Structures are given as structure tokens and as C-alpha cells.
Short mmCIF file of C-alpha atoms in Angstrom, two decimals:
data_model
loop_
_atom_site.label_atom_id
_atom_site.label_comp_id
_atom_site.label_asym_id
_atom_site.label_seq_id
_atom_site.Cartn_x
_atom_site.Cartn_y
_atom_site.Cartn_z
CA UNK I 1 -67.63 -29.56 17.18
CA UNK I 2 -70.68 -31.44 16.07
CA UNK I 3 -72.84 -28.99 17.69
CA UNK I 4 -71.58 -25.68 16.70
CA UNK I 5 -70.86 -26.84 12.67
CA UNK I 6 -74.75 -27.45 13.07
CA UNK I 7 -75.43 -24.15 14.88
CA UNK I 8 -73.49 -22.22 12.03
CA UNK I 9 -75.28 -24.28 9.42
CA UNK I 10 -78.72 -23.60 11.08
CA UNK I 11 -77.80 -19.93 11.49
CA UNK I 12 -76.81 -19.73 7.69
CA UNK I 13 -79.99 -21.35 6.69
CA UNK I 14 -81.91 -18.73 8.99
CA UNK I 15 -80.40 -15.86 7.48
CA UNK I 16 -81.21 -17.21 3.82
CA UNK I 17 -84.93 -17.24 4.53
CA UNK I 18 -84.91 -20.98 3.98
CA UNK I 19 -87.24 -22.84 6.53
CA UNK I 20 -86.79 -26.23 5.60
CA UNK I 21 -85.64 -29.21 8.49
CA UNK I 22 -83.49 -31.79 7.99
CA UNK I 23 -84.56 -35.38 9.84
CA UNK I 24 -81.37 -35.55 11.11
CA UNK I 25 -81.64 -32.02 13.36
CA UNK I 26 -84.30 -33.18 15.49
CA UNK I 27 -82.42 -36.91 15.73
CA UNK I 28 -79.32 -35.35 16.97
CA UNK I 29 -80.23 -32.82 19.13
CA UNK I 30 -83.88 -33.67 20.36
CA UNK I 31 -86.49 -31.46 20.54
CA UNK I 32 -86.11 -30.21 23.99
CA UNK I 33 -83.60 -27.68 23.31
CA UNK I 34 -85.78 -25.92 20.95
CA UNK I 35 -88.80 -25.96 22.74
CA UNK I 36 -87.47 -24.92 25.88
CA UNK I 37 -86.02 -21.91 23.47
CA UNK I 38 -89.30 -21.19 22.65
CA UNK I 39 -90.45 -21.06 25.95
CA UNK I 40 -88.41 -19.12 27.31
CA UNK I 41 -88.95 -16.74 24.34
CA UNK I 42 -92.91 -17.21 25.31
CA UNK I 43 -91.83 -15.97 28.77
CA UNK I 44 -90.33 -12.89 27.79
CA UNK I 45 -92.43 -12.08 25.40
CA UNK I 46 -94.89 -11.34 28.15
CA UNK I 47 -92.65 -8.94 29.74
CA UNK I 48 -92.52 -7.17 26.59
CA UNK I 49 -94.71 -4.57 25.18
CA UNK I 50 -96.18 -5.66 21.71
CA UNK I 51 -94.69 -2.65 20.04
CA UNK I 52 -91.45 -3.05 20.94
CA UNK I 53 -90.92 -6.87 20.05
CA UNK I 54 -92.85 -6.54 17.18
CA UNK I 55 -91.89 -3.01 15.61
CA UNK I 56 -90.88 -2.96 11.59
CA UNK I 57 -88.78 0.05 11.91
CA UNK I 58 -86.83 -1.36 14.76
CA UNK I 59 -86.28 -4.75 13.22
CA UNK I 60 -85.31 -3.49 9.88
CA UNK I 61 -82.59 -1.30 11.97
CA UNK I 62 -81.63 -4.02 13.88
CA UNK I 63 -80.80 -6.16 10.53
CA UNK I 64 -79.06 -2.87 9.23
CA UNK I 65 -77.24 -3.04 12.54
CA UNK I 66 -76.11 -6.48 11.94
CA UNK I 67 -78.26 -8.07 14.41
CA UNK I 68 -80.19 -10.02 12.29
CA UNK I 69 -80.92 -13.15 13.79
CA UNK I 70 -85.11 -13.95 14.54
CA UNK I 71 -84.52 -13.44 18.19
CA UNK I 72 -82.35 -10.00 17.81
CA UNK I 73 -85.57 -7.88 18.56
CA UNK I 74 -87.35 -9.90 20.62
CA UNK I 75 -84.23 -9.47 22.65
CA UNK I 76 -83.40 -6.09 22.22
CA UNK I 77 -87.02 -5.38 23.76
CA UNK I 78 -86.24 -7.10 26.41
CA UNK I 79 -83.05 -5.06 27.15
CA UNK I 80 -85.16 -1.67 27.17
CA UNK I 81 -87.15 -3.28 29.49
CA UNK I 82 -84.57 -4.59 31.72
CA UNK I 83 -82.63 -1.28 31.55
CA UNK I 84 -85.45 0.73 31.85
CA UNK I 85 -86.42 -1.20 35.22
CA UNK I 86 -83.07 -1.89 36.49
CA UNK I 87 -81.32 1.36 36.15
CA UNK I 88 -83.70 3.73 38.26
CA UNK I 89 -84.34 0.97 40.68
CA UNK I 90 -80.37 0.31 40.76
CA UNK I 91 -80.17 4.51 41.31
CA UNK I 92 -82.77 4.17 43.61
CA UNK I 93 -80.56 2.02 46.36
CA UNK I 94 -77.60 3.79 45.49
CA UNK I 95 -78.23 7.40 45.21
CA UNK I 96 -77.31 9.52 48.36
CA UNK I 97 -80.79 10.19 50.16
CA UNK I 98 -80.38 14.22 51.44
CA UNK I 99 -83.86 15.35 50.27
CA UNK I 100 -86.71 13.74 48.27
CA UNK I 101 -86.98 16.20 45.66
CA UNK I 102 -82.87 15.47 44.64
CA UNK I 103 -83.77 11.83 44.45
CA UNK I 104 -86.80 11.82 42.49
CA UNK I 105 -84.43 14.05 40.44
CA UNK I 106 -82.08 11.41 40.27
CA UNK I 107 -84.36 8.48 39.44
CA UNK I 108 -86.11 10.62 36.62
CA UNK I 109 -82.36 10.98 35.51
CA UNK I 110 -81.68 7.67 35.32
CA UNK I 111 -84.94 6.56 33.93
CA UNK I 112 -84.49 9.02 30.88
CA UNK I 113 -81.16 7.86 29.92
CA UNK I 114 -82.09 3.87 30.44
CA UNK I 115 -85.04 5.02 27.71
CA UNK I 116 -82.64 6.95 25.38
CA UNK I 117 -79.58 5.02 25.80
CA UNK I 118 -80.68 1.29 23.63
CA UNK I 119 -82.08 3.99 20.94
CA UNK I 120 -78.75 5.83 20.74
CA UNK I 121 -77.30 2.60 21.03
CA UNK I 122 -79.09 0.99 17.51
CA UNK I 123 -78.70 3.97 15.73
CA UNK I 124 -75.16 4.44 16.48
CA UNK I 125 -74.46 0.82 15.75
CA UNK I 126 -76.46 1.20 12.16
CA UNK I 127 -74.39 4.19 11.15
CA UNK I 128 -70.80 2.89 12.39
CA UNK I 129 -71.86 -0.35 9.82
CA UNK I 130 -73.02 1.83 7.40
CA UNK I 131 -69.82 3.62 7.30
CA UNK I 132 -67.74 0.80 7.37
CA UNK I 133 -70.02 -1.28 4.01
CA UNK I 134 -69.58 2.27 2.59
CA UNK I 135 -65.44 2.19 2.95
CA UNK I 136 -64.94 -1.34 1.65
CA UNK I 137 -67.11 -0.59 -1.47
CA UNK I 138 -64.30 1.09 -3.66
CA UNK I 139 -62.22 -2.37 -3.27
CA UNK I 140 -65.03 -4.77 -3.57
CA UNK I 141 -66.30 -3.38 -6.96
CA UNK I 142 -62.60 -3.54 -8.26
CA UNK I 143 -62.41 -6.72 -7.64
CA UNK I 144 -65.75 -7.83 -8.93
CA UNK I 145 -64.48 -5.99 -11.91
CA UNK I 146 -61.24 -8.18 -12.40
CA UNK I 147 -62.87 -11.27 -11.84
CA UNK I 148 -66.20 -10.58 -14.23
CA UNK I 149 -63.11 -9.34 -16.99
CA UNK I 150 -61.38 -12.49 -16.48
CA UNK I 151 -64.41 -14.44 -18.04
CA UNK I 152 -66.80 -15.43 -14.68
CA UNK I 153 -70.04 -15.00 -13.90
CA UNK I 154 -71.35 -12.27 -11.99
CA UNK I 155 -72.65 -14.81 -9.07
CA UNK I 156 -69.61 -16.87 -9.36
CA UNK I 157 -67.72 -13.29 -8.64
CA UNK I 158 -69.91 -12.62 -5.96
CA UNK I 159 -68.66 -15.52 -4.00
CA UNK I 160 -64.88 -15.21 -4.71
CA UNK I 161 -64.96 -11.74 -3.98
CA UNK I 162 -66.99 -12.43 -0.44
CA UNK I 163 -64.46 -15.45 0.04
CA UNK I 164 -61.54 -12.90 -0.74
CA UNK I 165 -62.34 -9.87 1.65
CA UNK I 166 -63.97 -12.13 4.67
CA UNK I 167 -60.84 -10.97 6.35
CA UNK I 168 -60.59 -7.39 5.32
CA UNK I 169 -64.03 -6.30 5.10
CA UNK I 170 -65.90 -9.08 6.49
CA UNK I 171 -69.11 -6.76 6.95
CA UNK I 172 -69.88 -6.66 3.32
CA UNK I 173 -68.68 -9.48 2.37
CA UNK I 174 -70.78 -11.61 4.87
CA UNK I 175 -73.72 -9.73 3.06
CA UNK I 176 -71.94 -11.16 -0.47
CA UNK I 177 -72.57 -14.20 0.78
CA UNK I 178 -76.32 -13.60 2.06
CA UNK I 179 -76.81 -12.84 -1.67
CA UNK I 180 -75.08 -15.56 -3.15
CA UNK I 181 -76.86 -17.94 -1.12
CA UNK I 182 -80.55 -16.48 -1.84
CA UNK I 183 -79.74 -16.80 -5.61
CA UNK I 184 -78.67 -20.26 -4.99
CA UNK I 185 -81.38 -21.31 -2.95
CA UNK I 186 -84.14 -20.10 -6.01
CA UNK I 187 -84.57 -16.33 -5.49
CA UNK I 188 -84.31 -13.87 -8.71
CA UNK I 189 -80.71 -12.14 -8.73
CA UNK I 190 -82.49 -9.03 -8.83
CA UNK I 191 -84.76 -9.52 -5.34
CA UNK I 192 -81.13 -10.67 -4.06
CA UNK I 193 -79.67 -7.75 -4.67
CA UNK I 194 -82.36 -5.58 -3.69
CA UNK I 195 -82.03 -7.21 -0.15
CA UNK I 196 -78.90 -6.29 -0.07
CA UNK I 197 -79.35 -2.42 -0.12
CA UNK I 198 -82.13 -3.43 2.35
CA UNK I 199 -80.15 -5.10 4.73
CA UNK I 200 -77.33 -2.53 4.68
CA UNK I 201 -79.78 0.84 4.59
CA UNK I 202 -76.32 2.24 2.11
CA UNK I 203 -77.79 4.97 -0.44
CA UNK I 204 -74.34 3.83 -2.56
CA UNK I 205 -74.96 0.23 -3.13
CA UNK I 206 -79.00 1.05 -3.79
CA UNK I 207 -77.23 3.04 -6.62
CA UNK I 208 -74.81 -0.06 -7.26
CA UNK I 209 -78.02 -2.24 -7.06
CA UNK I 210 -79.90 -0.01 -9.74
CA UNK I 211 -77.13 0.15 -12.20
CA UNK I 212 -76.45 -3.80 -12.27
CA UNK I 213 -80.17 -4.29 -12.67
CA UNK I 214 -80.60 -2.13 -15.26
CA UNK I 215 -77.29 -2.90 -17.47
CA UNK I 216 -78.62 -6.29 -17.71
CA UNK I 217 -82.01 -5.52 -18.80
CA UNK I 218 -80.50 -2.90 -21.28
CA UNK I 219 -77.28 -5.99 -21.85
CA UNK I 220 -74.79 -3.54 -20.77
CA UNK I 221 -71.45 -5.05 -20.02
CA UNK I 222 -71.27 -5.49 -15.72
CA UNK I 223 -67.41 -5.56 -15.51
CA UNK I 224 -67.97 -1.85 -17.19
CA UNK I 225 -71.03 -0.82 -15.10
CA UNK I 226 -68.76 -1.61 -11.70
CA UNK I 227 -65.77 0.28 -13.07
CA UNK I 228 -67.15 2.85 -13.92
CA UNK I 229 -69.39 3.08 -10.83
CA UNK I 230 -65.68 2.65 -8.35
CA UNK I 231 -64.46 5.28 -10.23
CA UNK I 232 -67.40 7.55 -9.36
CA UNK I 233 -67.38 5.88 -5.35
CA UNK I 234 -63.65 6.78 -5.05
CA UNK I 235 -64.32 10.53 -6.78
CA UNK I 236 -67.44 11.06 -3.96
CA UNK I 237 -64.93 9.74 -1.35
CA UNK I 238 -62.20 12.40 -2.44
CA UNK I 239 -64.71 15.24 -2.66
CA UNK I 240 -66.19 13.96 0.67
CA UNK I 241 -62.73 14.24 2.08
CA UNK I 242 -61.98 17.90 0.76
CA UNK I 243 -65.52 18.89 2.28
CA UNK I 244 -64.51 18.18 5.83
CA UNK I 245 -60.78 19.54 4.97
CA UNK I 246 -62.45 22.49 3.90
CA UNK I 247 -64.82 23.00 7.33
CA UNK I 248 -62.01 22.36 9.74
CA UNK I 249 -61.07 26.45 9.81
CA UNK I 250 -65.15 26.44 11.23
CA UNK I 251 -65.44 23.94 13.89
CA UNK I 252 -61.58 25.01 15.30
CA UNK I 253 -63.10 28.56 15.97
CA UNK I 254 -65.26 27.37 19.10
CA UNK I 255 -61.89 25.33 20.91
CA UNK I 256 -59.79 27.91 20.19
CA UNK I 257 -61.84 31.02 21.32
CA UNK I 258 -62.23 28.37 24.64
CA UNK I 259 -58.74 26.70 25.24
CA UNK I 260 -56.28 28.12 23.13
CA UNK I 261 -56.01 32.22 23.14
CA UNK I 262 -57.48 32.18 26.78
CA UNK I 263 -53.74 30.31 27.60
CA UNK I 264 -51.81 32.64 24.98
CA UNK I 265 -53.21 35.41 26.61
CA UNK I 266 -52.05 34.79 30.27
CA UNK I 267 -48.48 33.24 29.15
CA UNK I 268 -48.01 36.75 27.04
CA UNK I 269 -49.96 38.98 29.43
CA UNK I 270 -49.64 37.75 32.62
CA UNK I 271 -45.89 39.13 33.16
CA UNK I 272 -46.74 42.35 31.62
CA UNK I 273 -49.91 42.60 34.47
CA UNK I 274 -47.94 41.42 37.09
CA UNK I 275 -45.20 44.24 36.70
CA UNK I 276 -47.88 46.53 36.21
CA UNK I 277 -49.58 45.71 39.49
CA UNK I 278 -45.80 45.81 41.24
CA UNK I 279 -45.56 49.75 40.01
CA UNK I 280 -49.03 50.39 41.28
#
């Protein structure tokens, strides 16, 4: 219990950018555990290309993706590898052998989709987040809204609201607290909140982000900024939903042109043809 109530707190730390060490860490755990981690992270780092372990763009997706931990790319490098090795080698032993040219097809195969498949992989991973942060938003502003109207502060709502939907929305809410903790550990509201959009890539809180910032520099009320900001969310969620209620007639056409009046057709015609066929 000892051990993973200090993992969590270490982890928590981590993700707040602070890099202070308590005495007591090294005391209770040693420093052989964390050297042989870094060891073994020196050891796969040199099965790793450079531009894979150390790539911006991949990182920043991987945070987005909510992999954000200092080893989550370092890691996900070393999958591509591994995948990229294993799979054709695995096809290799395993695909029938009739002629050569059918299994160098087949190892080509399976080398392209061990290449493409981590990539799909991230970016499916960042948009299924995405989507999710962008869901919860509508009932996370309403409830910053009744507890900044009920007389507390914006970083004291932060918390209570994060504390609140941990179970209901624990995506964005677990980025709450990211923010709540940066402010407390020094940073400026305003670089916290920033992060935020950065760590969740969302176009709807960088708008969130931009309206808080500027109400207070203009000393607009927040509690109004956020309402009248979920209003607008929930409006772009209904108008989103009557978009895709209004191509539905469109993307039936191709299923029912393929499935549908191909089976009408025989079960209405195919008597008719068959008595036809009798006659002749």
C-alpha cells in the first residue's frame, strides 16, 4: 500500500512538471529500482531510432492521447519497432510457402500494416479522447458556473468540479486537476490553462481558455463568461447533431443501391421470372 500511495504521488508530481525529491523516496525505496529503470530505458533506447523516441509531434499526440507519462514515447517507439520486426518475421514462419513471389507478398503485407497500424492506433486514440473532453464540456462549465455564482473562486471551482465528475467524466476532469495543481505549485493561471487546451488538442476549450483569459483582463464576470459560453457549446452540439441528421438520406444511398433493392428485387421479381421461364 506503501508503495503504490508513493507511485501515485510520484506520478502526480511527474505530471505537474515538479522535479523536486523528497529524502524520504530514496530512503524507502533505494536507488536500485530507479537506476535499473533507467537502464533498461538506456537499453532500449538503442534499439530505437532517434526520431521516433524523440519526435515533438508524436509526444505532444501521445499527451493528447492520454499517455502522458516521460516514458509513454520512449515506449511507444519501442512498440513500432517491436511490431515492425515481429509481425513480418511472425508471417514469415507462418505463412503457407507455395511460391516465393506470394510470400514476399505476404511479408511486405505484414510489414506495411505493422508500420501503419501504431500510427492509426495514436491518432485514433487522440480523436476518441478528444471526443469524449468535447462531450463532458456542456456539464463541466455548468457546474463551474453554479459554484463561481455561489461565491468561490475560480481555482477553488476548478477542484470541486474535477472532484465532482472524476466518476462521470474522469478524462477532463483528471486534466482539472493537472491545472489546479500547476496553479498551486507557482505557475500563472493563465499558462495553466493554456496547457490545458495543449494537453487536450480541443479547438472548444482553446476558445473556453481565450474567453476566461480575457474576461479577467477586461474584469468580466467568469460565472457569466462560462454560461454564456455552455449555452453556445450545447447550441454547436444541436446544430452538429442536425448536420449528420441531415446527411443520413446521402450515405444510405450506397447500402441500399448494394443490399437492400438487390433483395426487394428478387423477393418481388423472382416469382414473376420463374413463371415466366415455366411458359417458355
Amino acid at each position: 500500500l506503501v508503495y503504490l500511495l508513493e507511485r501515485s504521488r510520484r506520478s502526480i508530481v511527474d505530471r505537474t512538471a515538479v522535479q523536486t525529491q523528497p529524502a524520504s523516496y530514496g530512503r524507502l525505496f533505494g536507488v536500485g529500482a530507479q537506476s535499473a529503470k533507467r537502464s533498461f530505458a538506456r537499453v532500449v533506447a538503442e534499439f530505437v531510432p532517434e526520431a521516433w523516441a524523440n519526435n515533438a509531434k508524436t509526444e505532444t499526440a501521445l499527451v493528447q492521447a492520454g499517455y502522458d507519462s516521460t516514458t509513454a514515447p520512449l515506449t511507444y517507439a519501442a512498440i513500432r519497432v517491436a511490431m515492425l520486426v515481429g509481425i513480418p518475421v511472425l508471417v514469415l514462419l507462418l505463412a503457407p510457402k507455395q511460391t516465393f513471389a506470394r510470400l514476399v507478398m505476404y511479408v511486405a503485407s505484414a510489414a506495411i500494416v505493422a508500420a501503419l497500424l501504431p500510427a492509426w492506433y495514436l491518432v485514433r486514440a487522440v480523436r476518441v479522447r478528444q471526443e469524449t473532453i468535447r462531450r463532458s464540456l456542456p456539464d463541466t462549465l455548468d457546474l463551474l458556473v453554479v459554484c463561481i455564482e455561489a461565491g468561490i473562486s475560480l481555482d477553488a471551482a476548478i477542484l470541486r468540479v474535477a472532484r465532482e465528475l472524476g466518476s462521470v467524466h474522469p478524462e477532463l476532469a483528471g486534466e482539472l486537476v493537472i491545472v489546479n495543481r500547476k496553479t498551486n505549485a507557482g505557475m500563472s493561471r493563465e499558462d495553466a490553462l493554456r496547457g490545458l487546451w495543449t494537453r487536450t488538442g480541443v479547438h472548444e476549450i482553446r476558445t473556453l481558455v481565450s474567453h476566461i483569459i480575457q474576461g479577467e483582463k477586461w474584469g468580466t464576470s467568469s460565472g457569466r463568461v462560462l454560461r454564456v459560453y455552455s449555452e453556445t457549446l450545447r447550441r454547436l452540439r444541436r446544430q452538429a447533431a442536425e448536420k449528420k441528421a441531415a446527411t443520413l438520406p446521402v450515405k444510405m444511398l450506397l447500402p441500399l443501391g448494394l443490399f437492400i433493392f438487390p433483395s426487394i428485387f428478387i423477393v418481388i421479381l423472382g416469382p414473376v421470372a420463374m413463371n415466366v421461364m415455366k411458359l417458355f
